[in-house]
Coordinates of C-alpha atoms in Angstrom, one line a residue:
X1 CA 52.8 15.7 -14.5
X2 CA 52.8 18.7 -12.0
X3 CA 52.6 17.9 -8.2
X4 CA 48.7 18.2 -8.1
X5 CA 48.3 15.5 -11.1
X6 CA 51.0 13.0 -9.0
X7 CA 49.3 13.9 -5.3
X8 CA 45.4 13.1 -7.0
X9 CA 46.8 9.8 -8.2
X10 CA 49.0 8.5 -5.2
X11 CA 45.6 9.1 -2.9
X12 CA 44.4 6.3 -4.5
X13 CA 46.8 4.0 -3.2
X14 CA 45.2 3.4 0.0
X15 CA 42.7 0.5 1.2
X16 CA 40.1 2.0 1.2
X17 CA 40.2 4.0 -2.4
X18 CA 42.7 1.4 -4.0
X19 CA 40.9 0.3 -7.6
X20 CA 44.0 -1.9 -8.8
X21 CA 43.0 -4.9 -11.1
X22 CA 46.0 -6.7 -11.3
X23 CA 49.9 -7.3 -10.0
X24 CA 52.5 -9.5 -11.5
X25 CA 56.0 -9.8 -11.1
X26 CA 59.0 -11.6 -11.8
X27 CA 61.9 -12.3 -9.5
X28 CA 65.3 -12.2 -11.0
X29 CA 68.7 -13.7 -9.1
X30 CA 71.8 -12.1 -10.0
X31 CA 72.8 -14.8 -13.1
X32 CA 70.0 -12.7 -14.4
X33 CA 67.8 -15.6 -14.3
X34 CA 63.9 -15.8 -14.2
X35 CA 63.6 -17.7 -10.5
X36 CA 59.8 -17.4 -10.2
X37 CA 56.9 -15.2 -11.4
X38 CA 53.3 -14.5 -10.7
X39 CA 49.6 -12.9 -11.2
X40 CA 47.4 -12.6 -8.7
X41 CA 43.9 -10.2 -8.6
X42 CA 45.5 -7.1 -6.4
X43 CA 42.1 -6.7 -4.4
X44 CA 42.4 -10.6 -3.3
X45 CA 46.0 -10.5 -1.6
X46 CA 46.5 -11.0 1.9
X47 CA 46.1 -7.8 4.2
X48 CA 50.0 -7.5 4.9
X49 CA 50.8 -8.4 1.4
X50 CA 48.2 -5.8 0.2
X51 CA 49.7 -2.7 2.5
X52 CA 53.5 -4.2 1.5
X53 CA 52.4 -3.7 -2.5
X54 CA 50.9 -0.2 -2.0
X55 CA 54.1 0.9 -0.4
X56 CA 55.8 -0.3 -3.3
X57 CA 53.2 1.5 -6.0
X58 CA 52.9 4.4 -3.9
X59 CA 57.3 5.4 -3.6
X60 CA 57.1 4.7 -7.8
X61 CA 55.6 8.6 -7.3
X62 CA 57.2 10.1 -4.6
X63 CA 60.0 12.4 -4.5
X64 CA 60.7 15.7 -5.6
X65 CA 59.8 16.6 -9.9
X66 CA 62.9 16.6 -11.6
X67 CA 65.2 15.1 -9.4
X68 CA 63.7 11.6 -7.9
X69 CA 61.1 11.9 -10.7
X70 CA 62.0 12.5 -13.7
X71 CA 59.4 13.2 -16.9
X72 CA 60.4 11.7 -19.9
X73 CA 58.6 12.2 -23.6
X74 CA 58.9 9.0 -26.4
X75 CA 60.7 9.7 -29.3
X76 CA 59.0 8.9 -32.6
X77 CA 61.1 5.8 -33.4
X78 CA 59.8 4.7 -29.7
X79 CA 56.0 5.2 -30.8
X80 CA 56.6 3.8 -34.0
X81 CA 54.9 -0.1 -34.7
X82 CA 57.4 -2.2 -32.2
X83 CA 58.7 0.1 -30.5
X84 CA 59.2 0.2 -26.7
X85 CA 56.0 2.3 -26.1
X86 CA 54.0 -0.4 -28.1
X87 CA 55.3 -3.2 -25.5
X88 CA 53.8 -0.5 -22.8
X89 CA 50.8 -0.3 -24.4
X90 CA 50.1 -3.8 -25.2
X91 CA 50.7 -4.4 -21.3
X92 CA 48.3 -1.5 -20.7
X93 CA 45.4 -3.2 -23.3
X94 CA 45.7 -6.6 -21.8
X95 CA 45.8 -5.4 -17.9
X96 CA 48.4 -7.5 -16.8
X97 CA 46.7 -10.5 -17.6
X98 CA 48.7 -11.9 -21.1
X99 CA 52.3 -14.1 -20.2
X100 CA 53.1 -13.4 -23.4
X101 CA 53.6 -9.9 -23.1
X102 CA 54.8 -10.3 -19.7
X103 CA 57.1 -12.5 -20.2
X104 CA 58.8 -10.3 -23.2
X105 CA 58.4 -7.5 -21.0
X106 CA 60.1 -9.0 -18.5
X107 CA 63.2 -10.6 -20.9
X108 CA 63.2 -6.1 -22.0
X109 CA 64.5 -5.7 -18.7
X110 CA 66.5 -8.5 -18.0
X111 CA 68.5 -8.1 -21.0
X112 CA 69.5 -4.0 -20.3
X113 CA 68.9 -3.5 -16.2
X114 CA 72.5 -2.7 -14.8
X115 CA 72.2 -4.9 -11.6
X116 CA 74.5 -7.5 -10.3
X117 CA 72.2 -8.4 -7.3
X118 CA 68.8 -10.7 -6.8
X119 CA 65.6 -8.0 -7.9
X120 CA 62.2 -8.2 -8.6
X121 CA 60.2 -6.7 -11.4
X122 CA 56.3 -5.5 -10.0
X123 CA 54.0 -4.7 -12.6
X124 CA 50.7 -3.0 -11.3
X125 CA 47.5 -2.1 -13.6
X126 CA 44.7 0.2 -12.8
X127 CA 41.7 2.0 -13.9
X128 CA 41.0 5.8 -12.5
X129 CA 37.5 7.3 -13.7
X130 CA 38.9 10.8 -13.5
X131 CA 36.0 12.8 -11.5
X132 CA 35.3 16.5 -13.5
X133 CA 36.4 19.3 -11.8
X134 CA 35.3 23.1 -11.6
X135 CA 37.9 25.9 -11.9
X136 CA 37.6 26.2 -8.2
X137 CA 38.7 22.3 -7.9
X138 CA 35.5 21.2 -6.0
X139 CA 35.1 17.4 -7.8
X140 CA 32.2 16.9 -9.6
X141 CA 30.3 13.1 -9.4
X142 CA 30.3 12.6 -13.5
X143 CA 33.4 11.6 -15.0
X144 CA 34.4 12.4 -18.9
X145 CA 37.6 10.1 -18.9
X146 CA 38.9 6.8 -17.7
X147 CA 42.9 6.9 -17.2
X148 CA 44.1 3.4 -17.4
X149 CA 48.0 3.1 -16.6
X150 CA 50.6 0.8 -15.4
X151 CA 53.4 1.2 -13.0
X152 CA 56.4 -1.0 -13.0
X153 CA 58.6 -1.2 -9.6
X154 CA 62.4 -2.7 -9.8
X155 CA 63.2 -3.4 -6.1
X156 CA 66.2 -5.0 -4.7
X157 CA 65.7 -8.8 -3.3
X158 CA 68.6 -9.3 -0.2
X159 CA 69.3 -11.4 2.1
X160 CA 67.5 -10.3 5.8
X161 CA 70.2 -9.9 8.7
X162 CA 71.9 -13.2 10.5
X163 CA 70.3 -12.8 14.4
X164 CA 69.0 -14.9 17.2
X165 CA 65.7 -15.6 18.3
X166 CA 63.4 -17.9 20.0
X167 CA 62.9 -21.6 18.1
X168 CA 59.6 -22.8 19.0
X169 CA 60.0 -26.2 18.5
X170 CA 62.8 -26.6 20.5
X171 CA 62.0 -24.2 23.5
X172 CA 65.6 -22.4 23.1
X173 CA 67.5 -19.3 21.6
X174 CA 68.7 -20.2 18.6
X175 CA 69.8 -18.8 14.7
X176 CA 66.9 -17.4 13.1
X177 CA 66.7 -18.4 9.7
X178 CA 67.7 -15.9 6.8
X179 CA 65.1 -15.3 4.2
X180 CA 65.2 -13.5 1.2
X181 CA 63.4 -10.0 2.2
X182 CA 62.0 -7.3 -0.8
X183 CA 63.7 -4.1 -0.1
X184 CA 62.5 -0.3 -1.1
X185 CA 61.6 0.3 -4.5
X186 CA 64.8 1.2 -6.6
X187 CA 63.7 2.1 -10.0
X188 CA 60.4 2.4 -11.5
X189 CA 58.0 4.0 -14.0
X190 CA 54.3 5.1 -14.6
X191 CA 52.8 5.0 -18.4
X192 CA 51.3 7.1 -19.6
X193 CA 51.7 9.9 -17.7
X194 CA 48.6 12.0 -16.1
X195 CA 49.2 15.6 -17.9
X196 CA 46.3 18.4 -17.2
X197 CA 44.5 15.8 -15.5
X198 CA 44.1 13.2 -18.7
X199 CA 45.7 10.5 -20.4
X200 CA 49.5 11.6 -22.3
X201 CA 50.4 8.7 -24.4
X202 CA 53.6 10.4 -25.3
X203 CA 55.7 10.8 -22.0
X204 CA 56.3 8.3 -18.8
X205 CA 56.9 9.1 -15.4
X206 CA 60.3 7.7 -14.2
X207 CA 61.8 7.2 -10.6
X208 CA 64.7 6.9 -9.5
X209 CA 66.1 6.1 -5.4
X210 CA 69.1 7.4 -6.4
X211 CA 69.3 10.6 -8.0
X212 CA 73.0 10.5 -7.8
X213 CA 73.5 7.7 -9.9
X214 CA 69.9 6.5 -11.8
X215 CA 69.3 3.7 -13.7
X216 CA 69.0 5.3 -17.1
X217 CA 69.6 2.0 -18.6
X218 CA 66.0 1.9 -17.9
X219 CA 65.1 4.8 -19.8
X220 CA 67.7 4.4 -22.4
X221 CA 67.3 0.5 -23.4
X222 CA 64.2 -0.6 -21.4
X223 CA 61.7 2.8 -22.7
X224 CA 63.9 4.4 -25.4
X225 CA 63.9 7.8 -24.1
X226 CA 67.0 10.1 -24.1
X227 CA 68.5 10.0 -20.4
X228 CA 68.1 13.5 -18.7
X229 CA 69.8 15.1 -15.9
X230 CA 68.8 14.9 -11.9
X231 CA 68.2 18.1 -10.1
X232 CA 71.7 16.5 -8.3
X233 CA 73.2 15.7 -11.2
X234 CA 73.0 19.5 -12.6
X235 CA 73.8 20.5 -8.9
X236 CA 76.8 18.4 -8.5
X237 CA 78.3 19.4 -12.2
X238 CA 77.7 22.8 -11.9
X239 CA 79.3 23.1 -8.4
X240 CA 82.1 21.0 -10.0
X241 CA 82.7 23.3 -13.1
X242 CA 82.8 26.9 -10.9
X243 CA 85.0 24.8 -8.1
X244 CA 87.5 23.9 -11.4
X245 CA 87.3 27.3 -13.2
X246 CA 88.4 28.7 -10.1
X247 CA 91.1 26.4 -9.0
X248 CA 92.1 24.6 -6.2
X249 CA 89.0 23.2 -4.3
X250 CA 90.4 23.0 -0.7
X251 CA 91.7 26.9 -0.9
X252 CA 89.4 28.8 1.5
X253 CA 89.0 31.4 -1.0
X254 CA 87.4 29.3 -3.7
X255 CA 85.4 28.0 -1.1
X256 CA 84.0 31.3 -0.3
X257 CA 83.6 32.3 -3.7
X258 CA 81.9 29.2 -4.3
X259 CA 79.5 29.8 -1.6
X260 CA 79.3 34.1 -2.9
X261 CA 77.9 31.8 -5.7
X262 CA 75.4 30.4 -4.0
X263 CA 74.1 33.2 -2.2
X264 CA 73.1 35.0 -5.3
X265 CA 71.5 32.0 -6.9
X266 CA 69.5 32.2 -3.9
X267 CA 68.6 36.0 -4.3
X268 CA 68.0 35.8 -7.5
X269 CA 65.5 32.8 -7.1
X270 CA 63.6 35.2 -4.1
X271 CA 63.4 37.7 -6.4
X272 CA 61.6 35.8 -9.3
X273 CA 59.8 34.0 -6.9
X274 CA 58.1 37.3 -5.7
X275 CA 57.0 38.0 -9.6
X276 CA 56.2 34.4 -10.5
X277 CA 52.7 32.0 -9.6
X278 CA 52.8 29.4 -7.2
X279 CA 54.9 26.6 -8.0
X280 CA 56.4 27.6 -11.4
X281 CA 59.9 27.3 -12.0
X282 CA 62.4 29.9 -11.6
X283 CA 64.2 29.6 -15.0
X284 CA 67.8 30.8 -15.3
X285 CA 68.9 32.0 -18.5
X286 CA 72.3 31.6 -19.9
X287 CA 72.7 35.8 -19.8
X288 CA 71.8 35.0 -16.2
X289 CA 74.4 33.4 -14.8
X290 CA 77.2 35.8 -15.9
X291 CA 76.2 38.6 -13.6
X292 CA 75.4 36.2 -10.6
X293 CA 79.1 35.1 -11.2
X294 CA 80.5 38.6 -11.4
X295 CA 78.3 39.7 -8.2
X296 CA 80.0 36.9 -6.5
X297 CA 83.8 38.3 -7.2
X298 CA 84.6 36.4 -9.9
X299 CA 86.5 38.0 -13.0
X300 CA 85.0 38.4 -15.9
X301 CA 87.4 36.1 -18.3
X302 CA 86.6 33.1 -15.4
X303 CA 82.5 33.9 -15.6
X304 CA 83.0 33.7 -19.3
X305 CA 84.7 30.5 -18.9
X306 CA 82.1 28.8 -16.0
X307 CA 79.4 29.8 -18.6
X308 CA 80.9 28.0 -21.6
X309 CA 81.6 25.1 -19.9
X310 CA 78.1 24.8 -18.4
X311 CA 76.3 25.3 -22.1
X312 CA 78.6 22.4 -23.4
X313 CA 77.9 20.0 -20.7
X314 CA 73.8 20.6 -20.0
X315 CA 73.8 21.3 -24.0
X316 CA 69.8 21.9 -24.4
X317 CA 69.0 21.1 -21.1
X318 CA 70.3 24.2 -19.1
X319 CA 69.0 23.9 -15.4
X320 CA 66.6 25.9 -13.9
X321 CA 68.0 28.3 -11.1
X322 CA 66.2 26.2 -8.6
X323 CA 68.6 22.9 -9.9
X324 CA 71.4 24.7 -8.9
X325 CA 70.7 26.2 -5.6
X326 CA 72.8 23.8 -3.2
X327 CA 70.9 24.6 -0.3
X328 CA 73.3 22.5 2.2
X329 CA 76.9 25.3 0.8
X330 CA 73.8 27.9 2.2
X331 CA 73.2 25.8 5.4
X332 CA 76.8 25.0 5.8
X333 CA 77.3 28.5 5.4
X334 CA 75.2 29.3 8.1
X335 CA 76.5 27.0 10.3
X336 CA 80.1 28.3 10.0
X337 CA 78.9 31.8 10.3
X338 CA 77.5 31.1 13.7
X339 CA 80.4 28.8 14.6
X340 CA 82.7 32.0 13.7
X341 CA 80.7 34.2 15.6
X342 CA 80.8 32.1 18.8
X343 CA 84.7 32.1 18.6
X344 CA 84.9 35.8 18.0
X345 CA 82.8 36.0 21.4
X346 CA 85.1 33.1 23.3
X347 CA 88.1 35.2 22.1
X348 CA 86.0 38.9 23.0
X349 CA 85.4 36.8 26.6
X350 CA 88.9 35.6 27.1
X351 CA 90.0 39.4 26.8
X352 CA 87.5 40.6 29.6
X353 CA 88.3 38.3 31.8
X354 CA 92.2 38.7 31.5
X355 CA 91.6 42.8 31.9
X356 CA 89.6 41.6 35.3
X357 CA 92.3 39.7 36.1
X358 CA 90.7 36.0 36.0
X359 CA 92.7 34.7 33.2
X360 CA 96.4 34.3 32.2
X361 CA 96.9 35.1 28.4
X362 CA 96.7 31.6 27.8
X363 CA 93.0 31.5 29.4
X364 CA 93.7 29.7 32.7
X365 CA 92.2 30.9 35.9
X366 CA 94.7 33.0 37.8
X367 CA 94.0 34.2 41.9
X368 CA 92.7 37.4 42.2
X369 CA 94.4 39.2 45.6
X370 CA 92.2 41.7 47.1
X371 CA 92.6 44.1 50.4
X372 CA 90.3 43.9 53.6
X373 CA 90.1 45.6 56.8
X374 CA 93.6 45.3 58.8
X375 CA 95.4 45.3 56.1
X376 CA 95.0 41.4 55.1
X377 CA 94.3 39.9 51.7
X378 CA 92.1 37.4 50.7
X379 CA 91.7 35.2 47.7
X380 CA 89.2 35.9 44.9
X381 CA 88.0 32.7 43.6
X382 CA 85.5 32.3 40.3
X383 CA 82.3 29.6 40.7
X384 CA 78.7 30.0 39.5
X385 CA 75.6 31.2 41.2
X386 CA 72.5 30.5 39.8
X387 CA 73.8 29.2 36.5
X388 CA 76.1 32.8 36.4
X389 CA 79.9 32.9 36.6
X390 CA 80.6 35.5 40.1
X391 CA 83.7 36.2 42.3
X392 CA 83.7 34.8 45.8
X393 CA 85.7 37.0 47.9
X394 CA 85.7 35.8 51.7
X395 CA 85.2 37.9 54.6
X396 CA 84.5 38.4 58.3
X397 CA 81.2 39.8 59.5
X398 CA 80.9 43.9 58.0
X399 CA 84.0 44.0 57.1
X400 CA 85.2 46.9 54.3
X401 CA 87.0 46.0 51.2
X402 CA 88.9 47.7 48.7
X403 CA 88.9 46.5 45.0
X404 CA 90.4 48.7 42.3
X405 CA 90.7 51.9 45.0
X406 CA 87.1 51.5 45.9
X407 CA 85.7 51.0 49.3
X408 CA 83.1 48.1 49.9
X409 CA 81.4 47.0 53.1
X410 CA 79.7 43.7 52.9

């Protein structure tokens, strides 16, 4: 699913285009016990319940492709007669409305989610006749294909905040009671995916909160797909093996070299951006990454070294140049660059105002001593006029004075 194909799906998840059938759910406490679950028609909810639920649905496809949402495709043993996409599809065939295969659905996830807290499992079904399009993307009214899916939500179930407020009853200020509140969705999943616009039995659309650490219990145990790497993940690891190969990670010069790094990702990905479509990923080759690494200073045996390393740990799965590019080293970057610069022009500052005679060499203010008429000296003294720093130097009426063998008269 491309960004187009999530976007056209997620617009449906408003009030007045929302076409869901059914919602059920079960609500898990952390002995990993079933506490309660439900079924209700989605369209007959309450109004705050309703917009509460579509919040939920609609962050199960947000985020960026390949980092907070992750495609994965079934294996064959997953497809295969009891396999895990055979649970999905019976869900899918029955829309939500069969405890049966709810309830084993349910125990699926029970048995492998990693969580030691109180969660709640959302199941939402739906129906999308899929309008026709023309290659221009103006909709047509006719529609070839109905694309029936589910979406399963894993949110966390805490405690709300201890606080005060006003008891009714009572007419005072008292404790408000604690209830337990549904929290942002943590983990979820959309089968089957929406590929070129139509129904793709063989992949599911996974998200993840956390792209640092995901759930991929979920996709290991729950769906049977292999685990893949976050944009983050691949980000973190790569920074980690060039930081490693190069040695010690608080030296200033592996920190530079690290960011030389970085800076050449980012060229190269302008330059193939300039060549590619719209939206297509920049790809970075193994043969790649060698010169970007030698471009940024580093010897040849080290790039050598950074490059093995990186085809043993991403193994098939090499990242694209895009997965790699830390923007916040570039921004960072930046932001030292121009916190460097501003001290070079303190210290460039501090040097003309010592040679005018306004500073010590430790940058406090000194007097300045200048001549006027009679022979007398007064007392230069620094304050701002009109948001500029000026001299003050005091005198009588027209009187002439001399600064630096130069006659004034004022």
């Amino acid at each position: 699913m491309n960004k187009r194909e999530i976007a056209e799906i997620k617009r449906r998840f408003k009030k007045e285009s929302c076409t869901f059938t059914k919602i059920a759910g079960c609500y898990v406490n952390s002995d990993k016990a079933k506490v309660t679950s439900f079924r209700n028609t989605f369209l007959n909810l309450e109004e705050d319940e309703f917009y509460k639920y579509l919040e939920i649905a609609n962050k199960a496809l947000s985020g960026k492709p390949g980092n907070n949402l992750i495609e994965l495709p079934f294996p064959l043993d997953a497809e295969a007669e009891g396999g895990a996409q055979a649970l999905l599809m019976e869900l899918r065939k029955t829309r939500l409305e069969d405890d049966d295969v709810l309830n084993r659905f349910y125990d699926r996830v029970i048995e492998s989610y990693d969580k030691v807290e109180n969660y709640i499992i959302l199941l939402f079904h739906d129906a999308y006749d899929v309008p026709v399009k023309t290659s221009d993307n103006l909709a047509l009214d006719d529609s070839e294909e109905v694309y029936e899916y589910i979406i399963c939500a894993i949110c966390p179930v805490d405690l709300s905040k201890p606080g005060l407020g006003y008891q009714e009853d009572e007419n005072r200020i008292g404790a408000v009671k604690r209830n337990w509140v549904v929290g942002a969705t943590e983990s979820a999943f959309t089968f089957p995916c929406f590929t070129d616009r139509s129904t793709d039995l063989h992949a599911v659309m996974c998200y993840t909160k956390d792209a640092k650490m995901p759930h991929t219990e979920l996709w290991e145990e729950v769906l049977s797909c292999k685990a893949v790497y976050t944009a983050t993940q691949k980000k973190t690891a790569f920074n980690n093996i060039v930081t490693e190969s190069l040695g010690d990670p608080t030296d200033d010069d592996v920190i530079d070299t690290v960011i030389d790094v970085q800076s050449h990702i980012n060229s190269f990905v302008e330059q193939q951006k300039e060549v590619l479509e719209k939206d297509q990923p920049v790809l970075m080759e193994k043969e790649d990454l060698t010169p970007i690494l030698e471009n940024s200073g580093i010897e040849e045996p080290i790039a050598n070294q950074i490059v093995e390393k990186c085809n043993s740990f991403f193994e098939e799965d090499f990242p694209t140049a895009e997965d790699i590019l830390d923007t916040k080293v570039l921004k960072d970057n930046s932001l030292r660059m121009e916190k460097n610069e501003l001290q070079e022009q303190v210290v460039e500052l501090h040097h003309k105002l010592r040679e005018a005679g306004i500073t010590d060499e430790e940058g406090n203010e000194v007097s300045v001593i200048v001549k006027v008429p009679d022979d007398k000296e007064a007392e230069v003294t620094a304050t701002f006029v009109d948001g500029r720093r000026c001299l003050v130097i005091p005198l009588d009426g027209n009187e002439e004075t001399t600064i630096n063998g130069k006659h004034k008269i004022f």
